[in-house]
Coordinates of C-alpha atoms in Angstrom, one line a residue:
X1 CA -52.8 47.9 36.7
X2 CA -50.1 49.9 38.4
X3 CA -49.9 53.7 38.7
X4 CA -46.9 56.0 38.9
X5 CA -44.4 58.2 37.0
X6 CA -42.5 57.4 33.9
X7 CA -39.5 55.0 34.0
X8 CA -35.9 55.2 33.1
X9 CA -34.8 56.3 29.6
X10 CA -33.4 54.0 27.0
X11 CA -31.9 55.1 23.7
X12 CA -30.4 53.9 20.5
X13 CA -27.3 55.3 18.7
X14 CA -28.3 54.0 15.3
X15 CA -30.5 55.9 12.9
X16 CA -33.0 54.1 10.7
X17 CA -33.2 54.4 6.9
X18 CA -36.1 55.0 4.6
X19 CA -36.7 55.4 0.8
X20 CA -38.4 58.3 -0.9
X21 CA -38.8 58.0 -4.7
X22 CA -36.1 55.4 -4.8
X23 CA -33.5 57.3 -2.9
X24 CA -32.3 56.0 0.5
X25 CA -31.7 58.6 3.1
X26 CA -30.6 58.4 6.7
X27 CA -32.9 59.7 9.4
X28 CA -30.6 62.0 11.4
X29 CA -31.0 64.8 14.0
X30 CA -32.6 67.7 12.3
X31 CA -33.3 65.5 9.2
X32 CA -36.0 65.9 6.6
X33 CA -39.7 66.5 7.5
X34 CA -42.2 65.7 4.7
X35 CA -45.9 65.2 4.0
X36 CA -47.5 62.5 1.9
X37 CA -50.9 60.8 1.3
X38 CA -51.1 57.2 2.4
X39 CA -53.8 54.9 1.1
X40 CA -55.7 52.6 3.5
X41 CA -56.6 49.0 2.6
X42 CA -60.1 50.2 1.8
X43 CA -58.8 52.9 -0.6
X44 CA -59.0 56.1 1.5
X45 CA -56.3 58.7 1.1
X46 CA -54.9 59.8 4.4
X47 CA -52.9 63.1 4.8
X48 CA -49.8 62.2 6.8
X49 CA -46.7 64.1 8.1
X50 CA -43.3 62.7 9.1
X51 CA -41.1 64.7 11.5
X52 CA -37.6 63.3 12.4
X53 CA -36.4 63.3 16.0
X54 CA -35.2 66.6 17.3
X55 CA -31.4 67.2 17.9
X56 CA -31.8 66.7 21.6
X57 CA -34.3 66.1 24.3
X58 CA -34.7 67.3 27.9
X59 CA -35.3 64.8 30.7
X60 CA -37.2 65.5 33.9
X61 CA -33.9 66.6 35.5
X62 CA -33.2 69.1 32.6
X63 CA -30.3 67.0 31.3
X64 CA -30.1 67.2 27.5
X65 CA -29.7 63.8 25.8
X66 CA -30.2 62.6 22.2
X67 CA -33.6 61.2 21.4
X68 CA -34.1 57.6 20.4
X69 CA -33.8 57.4 16.6
X70 CA -35.2 53.9 16.2
X71 CA -38.4 55.0 17.9
X72 CA -41.4 56.7 16.2
X73 CA -44.5 58.1 17.8
X74 CA -47.7 57.7 15.7
X75 CA -50.2 60.3 16.9
X76 CA -54.0 59.6 16.6
X77 CA -56.0 62.8 17.1
X78 CA -59.4 63.3 18.5
X79 CA -62.8 63.8 16.7
X80 CA -62.8 67.1 14.6
X81 CA -59.0 67.4 14.9
X82 CA -56.5 66.9 12.1
X83 CA -52.7 66.8 11.5
X84 CA -52.4 70.5 11.1
X85 CA -54.3 71.7 14.2
X86 CA -52.1 73.8 16.5
X87 CA -52.4 71.4 19.4
X88 CA -51.5 68.4 17.3
X89 CA -48.4 70.2 16.0
X90 CA -47.5 71.1 19.6
X91 CA -47.8 67.5 20.6
X92 CA -45.6 66.5 17.7
X93 CA -42.9 68.9 18.7
X94 CA -43.0 67.6 22.3
X95 CA -42.6 64.0 21.2
X96 CA -39.9 64.8 18.7
X97 CA -37.7 65.4 21.7
X98 CA -37.9 61.7 22.4
X99 CA -38.1 60.2 18.9
X100 CA -39.5 60.7 15.4
X101 CA -43.2 61.5 14.9
X102 CA -45.9 60.6 12.4
X103 CA -49.1 62.6 12.5
X104 CA -52.0 62.1 10.2
X105 CA -55.6 63.2 9.7
X106 CA -58.3 60.5 10.1
X107 CA -60.7 59.9 7.3
X108 CA -63.2 62.7 6.9
X109 CA -60.9 65.1 8.7
X110 CA -58.8 68.0 7.2
X111 CA -57.3 67.1 3.9
X112 CA -57.8 63.3 4.2
X113 CA -60.4 61.6 2.0
X114 CA -63.5 59.6 3.0
X115 CA -65.9 60.3 5.8
X116 CA -65.5 59.8 9.6
X117 CA -67.0 56.7 11.2
X118 CA -66.2 58.0 14.7
X119 CA -63.6 55.3 15.5
X120 CA -64.7 52.3 13.5
X121 CA -62.9 52.2 10.2
X122 CA -60.4 54.7 11.5
X123 CA -58.4 51.7 12.7
X124 CA -57.5 51.2 9.1
X125 CA -56.1 54.8 8.9
X126 CA -53.9 54.1 12.0
X127 CA -52.8 50.8 10.5
X128 CA -51.6 52.6 7.4
X129 CA -49.7 55.1 9.4
X130 CA -48.0 52.4 11.6
X131 CA -47.1 50.4 8.5
X132 CA -45.6 53.6 6.9
X133 CA -43.6 54.3 10.1
X134 CA -42.0 50.9 9.9
X135 CA -41.3 51.2 6.2
X136 CA -39.4 54.4 7.0
X137 CA -37.0 52.2 9.0
X138 CA -38.2 52.6 12.6
X139 CA -37.9 49.4 14.6
X140 CA -40.0 50.6 17.6
X141 CA -43.5 52.2 17.1
X142 CA -45.6 53.7 19.8
X143 CA -49.2 54.7 19.1
X144 CA -50.6 57.6 21.2
X145 CA -54.2 58.5 20.8
X146 CA -56.4 61.3 22.2
X147 CA -60.2 61.0 22.8
X148 CA -61.6 59.2 19.7
X149 CA -58.0 58.4 18.7
X150 CA -57.5 56.9 22.2
X151 CA -60.2 54.3 21.4
X152 CA -58.6 53.7 18.0
X153 CA -55.2 52.9 19.3
X154 CA -56.7 50.4 21.8
X155 CA -58.6 48.6 19.1
X156 CA -55.7 48.7 16.6
X157 CA -53.4 47.1 19.2
X158 CA -56.0 44.5 20.2
X159 CA -56.5 43.4 16.6
X160 CA -52.8 43.1 16.1
X161 CA -52.6 40.8 19.0
X162 CA -55.6 38.8 17.9
X163 CA -54.3 38.2 14.4
X164 CA -57.7 37.9 12.9
X165 CA -61.0 39.7 12.6
X166 CA -63.1 37.4 14.8
X167 CA -64.7 39.0 17.9
X168 CA -64.4 42.5 16.5
X169 CA -68.1 43.3 16.8
X170 CA -71.1 41.1 16.4
X171 CA -73.0 40.0 13.4
X172 CA -73.9 42.4 10.7
X173 CA -73.2 43.4 7.1
X174 CA -70.5 41.8 5.0
X175 CA -69.0 45.2 4.5
X176 CA -68.6 45.6 8.3
X177 CA -67.2 42.1 8.7
X178 CA -64.7 42.7 5.9
X179 CA -63.6 46.0 7.5
X180 CA -62.9 44.0 10.7
X181 CA -60.8 41.5 8.8
X182 CA -58.9 44.2 6.9
X183 CA -58.2 46.1 10.1
X184 CA -56.9 43.0 11.8
X185 CA -54.7 42.1 8.9
X186 CA -53.2 45.6 8.8
X187 CA -52.7 45.8 12.5
X188 CA -51.3 42.3 12.7
X189 CA -48.8 43.0 10.0
X190 CA -47.0 45.4 12.3
X191 CA -48.6 46.1 15.7
X192 CA -47.3 48.8 18.1
X193 CA -44.6 48.2 20.6
X194 CA -46.3 50.5 23.2
X195 CA -49.8 52.0 23.4
X196 CA -50.9 55.3 25.1
X197 CA -54.6 56.2 25.3
X198 CA -55.3 59.8 26.5
X199 CA -58.8 61.0 27.5
X200 CA -60.3 58.0 25.8
X201 CA -63.7 56.3 26.4
X202 CA -64.2 52.9 27.8
X203 CA -67.5 52.2 26.2
X204 CA -69.5 53.2 23.1
X205 CA -72.7 55.4 22.9
X206 CA -71.9 57.3 26.1
X207 CA -74.2 60.4 26.5
X208 CA -73.8 61.2 30.2
X209 CA -72.2 64.6 29.7
X210 CA -73.3 67.7 27.7
X211 CA -70.3 67.6 25.4
X212 CA -70.9 64.0 24.5
X213 CA -74.6 64.8 23.8
X214 CA -73.4 67.4 21.3
X215 CA -71.1 64.9 19.7
X216 CA -74.0 62.5 19.2
X217 CA -76.1 65.3 17.7
X218 CA -73.2 66.1 15.2
X219 CA -73.0 62.4 14.3
X220 CA -76.6 61.4 14.1
X221 CA -78.6 64.4 12.8
X222 CA -78.4 65.7 9.3
X223 CA -78.2 69.3 10.6
X224 CA -75.3 68.2 12.9
X225 CA -73.4 66.6 10.1
X226 CA -73.7 69.9 8.1
X227 CA -72.3 71.8 11.1
X228 CA -69.5 69.2 11.2
X229 CA -68.7 69.5 7.5
X230 CA -68.8 73.3 7.1
X231 CA -68.0 74.5 10.6
X232 CA -65.5 71.9 11.8
X233 CA -64.0 70.6 8.5
X234 CA -65.2 67.1 9.5
X235 CA -67.2 65.0 7.1
X236 CA -69.2 62.4 9.0
X237 CA -70.7 59.2 7.5
X238 CA -74.5 58.9 7.8
X239 CA -74.6 55.2 8.3
X240 CA -74.8 53.5 11.7
X241 CA -72.1 50.9 12.7
X242 CA -72.8 47.5 11.4
X243 CA -71.5 45.5 13.1
X244 CA -70.7 47.4 16.3
X245 CA -66.9 47.3 16.7
X246 CA -65.1 46.0 19.7
X247 CA -65.4 48.4 22.5
X248 CA -62.3 49.9 24.2
X249 CA -62.9 48.0 27.4
X250 CA -63.3 44.8 25.5
X251 CA -60.1 45.6 23.5
X252 CA -57.8 46.3 26.4
X253 CA -57.3 42.7 27.7
X254 CA -56.2 41.6 24.1
X255 CA -53.4 44.1 24.1
X256 CA -51.1 42.3 26.5
X257 CA -48.2 41.9 26.6
X258 CA -47.7 45.2 24.7
X259 CA -47.2 47.9 27.4
X260 CA -50.2 50.1 27.9
X261 CA -50.6 53.5 29.5
X262 CA -54.0 55.1 30.2
X263 CA -54.0 58.9 30.9
X264 CA -57.0 60.8 32.0
X265 CA -57.7 64.2 33.5
X266 CA -59.7 64.5 36.7
X267 CA -61.6 67.5 35.1
X268 CA -62.4 65.8 31.8
X269 CA -65.8 67.2 30.7
X270 CA -66.5 64.5 28.1
X271 CA -65.7 61.2 29.9
X272 CA -65.7 61.0 33.7
X273 CA -63.2 59.0 35.7
X274 CA -65.2 55.7 35.6
X275 CA -64.0 55.4 32.0
X276 CA -60.3 55.2 32.7
X277 CA -60.9 53.1 35.8
X278 CA -62.8 50.6 33.7
X279 CA -59.9 50.4 31.2
X280 CA -57.5 50.0 34.1
X281 CA -59.5 47.2 35.6
X282 CA -59.6 45.5 32.2
X283 CA -55.9 45.9 31.7
X284 CA -54.8 44.3 35.0
X285 CA -51.1 44.3 35.6
X286 CA -49.9 44.8 32.1
X287 CA -50.8 48.5 32.0
X288 CA -50.5 51.8 34.0
X289 CA -53.1 54.4 34.8
X290 CA -52.2 58.1 35.3
X291 CA -55.0 60.3 36.6
X292 CA -53.8 63.9 36.1
X293 CA -55.0 66.5 38.6
X294 CA -56.6 69.6 37.0
X295 CA -56.4 68.2 33.4
X296 CA -59.4 68.6 31.1
X297 CA -60.0 66.7 27.8
X298 CA -57.6 65.5 25.1
X299 CA -55.0 67.4 23.1
X300 CA -55.8 71.0 24.1
X301 CA -55.7 70.1 27.8
X302 CA -52.4 68.1 27.8
X303 CA -49.6 70.2 29.2
X304 CA -46.1 70.0 27.8
X305 CA -44.8 68.5 31.1
X306 CA -47.3 65.6 30.8
X307 CA -46.3 65.0 27.1
X308 CA -42.6 64.7 28.1
X309 CA -43.5 62.3 30.9
X310 CA -45.4 60.2 28.3
X311 CA -42.4 60.4 26.0
X312 CA -40.1 59.1 28.7
X313 CA -42.5 56.3 29.5
X314 CA -42.6 55.2 25.9
X315 CA -38.8 55.3 25.4
X316 CA -38.5 53.1 28.5
X317 CA -41.3 50.6 27.6
X318 CA -41.4 50.3 23.8
X319 CA -39.7 47.2 22.5

């Protein structure tokens, strides 16, 4: 895996088209933003927001250029986040300087239905959002995930490359096996053209830091799930994973040749640097690793300058 800054900028002069209630509209600078509920293949309603590309973007040299209108960023938030959280909206505004943006709330989060499975069936939520982005007319799709969302974008891309559900976890219930097959079918129908994982884990069940021990308490204890539901607006499923899904470090080699960027802060309080380094080693030469000095964890810790560098990287690498 190589390291380094973002590459050169590529752009398209043609805007995609999409249909809403039978009316075809052109996605233009300053076009229409709207909200809808998507339905996943397992029947969960997912609160989703579309924002068109901004009128112009600013490169690292402060030169204003039009964004790429064939490109859309699909943002996968972290655990206890949702599409309406301030930091998610800030990230959407930053990426809109480079292309259109789809944000959504994972199951069990915010206004979406269902209950959180902490990264397992959430791959179906991301698959629905990616499919919607393509239905809107965008020919290039980049998935960008933060923390839990970072693990989801890796597995979604791996399933799209695999083309079937085999290998996504071990033996287990038929419900778990069918979820793997459904996720693979959805991802394979339109996988991403670039993948960015920010502050994501490399392996499951990590309890090596105090914040992660609190996450496990939220997920595994009835009292923790009550705090999640009423204090954090996050409804968490009480069942254990069965089967255990493909881990992020197992997923990464299956993503190639899709471009992959792993971003991690050197002050991340949830996952220490051995996590991104494991992902980097698994990716080999098809990905890049950026270790950001002074950065903490996930959406709230990502400065605007970093978001714009990620945007430039995606514009140059996607498709």
